[in-house]
Amino acid sequence: ILVFTDLDGSLLNHDDYSFEEARPTLDRLRGAKIPLVFVTSKTRREVEPLQNRLGFREPFIVENGGGIFVPRGYRSVSLPEEFREQGNFFVLALGLPYGRIRGVFAAMKSRFKITGYGDLSSQEVAVLSGLAVEEAERAKAREFSEPFLLKSVPDLPELERLAAREGMKIVRGGRFYHLIGDRQDKGAAVRGVRSLYRGIFGMEHVAVGIGDSENDLPMLQEVDVPVLIPHPERGWLEASLPGLVKAPDPGSRGWNEALGRILDELEADSP
Ligand code: 2M8
Ligand code: MG
Ligand code: MG
């Protein structure tokens, strides 16, 4: 078994970012040595402290599929050469460099009322997101994507056309839109990580995927057991996915319950 999970609104509560209620199932994953792969809009600098707090040291996917990070020495195998060494990680970039994304964003900004993380201070990002200021500073350390707010939603189709012309696209998370490269999304990155596990890590597996927002749908399409967590106000996203499991509650509580039940079933099938 391999578990892919979104963070905000899924493993972490939408409002207070807590994962306390997910502890029982997190402990169970750790005990059974089931890898938990984060698939998030967050940056590498946001994921690192979270992995430490949660006690997981697995590969992870950042910035809506912008990059796959594998900890140095993970499972003592050597990775394909497309993976570049970067600090404590080997990184496969699937997205475009942040500088290029910001360049296109600046051109969009001259015509539309949009505000990106690059235009905001850490204090401002903290207010908009509900993150602490130090966390907001980590969220601003983008490598592959620009989260932004849009004043007028009817502008979206025109922004999408501009993005497409530059080889980019726009996806929607829990609070923000994200300008990203058009070859990246959470689904493409999950496909890449699954083939690493099957190939060089030698692990055939059943994949579970858990998410709550539109940007999670490509990931949910790439797994065997897709799970949707409801938004605290909006409920479950509209989605037709074969075998879809709907978690009973938002955030970490729903995550804990739904994944706990799925593990019961998978373990009963292959004891
Ligand atoms: C952004 O991502 C969330 C994920 O759904 C969103 O779009 O609402 C990202 O900027 C991420 O880096 C940040 O931690 C998060 C904070 O809510 O917002
Ligand atoms: Mg989410
Ligand atoms: Mg997310």
Tab-separated table of N, CA and C and ligand atoms in Angstrom, residues 6-8 39-41 186 215-216, ligand 3:
chain	number	residue	atom	x	y	z
A	6	ASP	N	-3.008	15.062	-0.061
A	6	ASP	CA	-2.967	16.517	-0.032
A	6	ASP	C	-2.822	16.936	1.436
A	7	LEU	N	-2.333	18.149	1.675
A	7	LEU	CA	-2.173	18.618	3.058
A	7	LEU	C	-3.336	19.528	3.467
A	8	ASP	N	-3.319	20.802	3.016
A	8	ASP	CA	-4.344	21.755	3.473
A	8	ASP	C	-5.759	21.280	3.161
A	39	VAL	N	1.350	15.391	-1.320
A	39	VAL	CA	1.152	15.932	-2.673
A	39	VAL	C	0.442	17.263	-2.472
A	40	THR	N	1.205	18.344	-2.514
A	40	THR	CA	0.693	19.593	-1.963
A	40	THR	C	0.963	20.798	-2.855
A	41	SER	N	0.274	21.910	-2.559
A	41	SER	CA	0.596	23.197	-3.186
A	41	SER	C	1.741	23.862	-2.452
A	186	LYS	N	-0.744	17.592	-10.101
A	186	LYS	CA	-0.547	16.583	-9.061
A	186	LYS	C	-0.616	15.173	-9.651
A	215	ASN	N	-7.603	21.103	-7.597
A	215	ASN	CA	-6.237	20.751	-8.004
A	215	ASN	C	-5.853	19.328	-7.591
A	216	ASP	N	-6.691	18.683	-6.781
A	216	ASP	CA	-6.424	17.295	-6.381
A	216	ASP	C	-7.004	16.278	-7.355
B	3	MG	MG	-3.235	21.408	-1.666
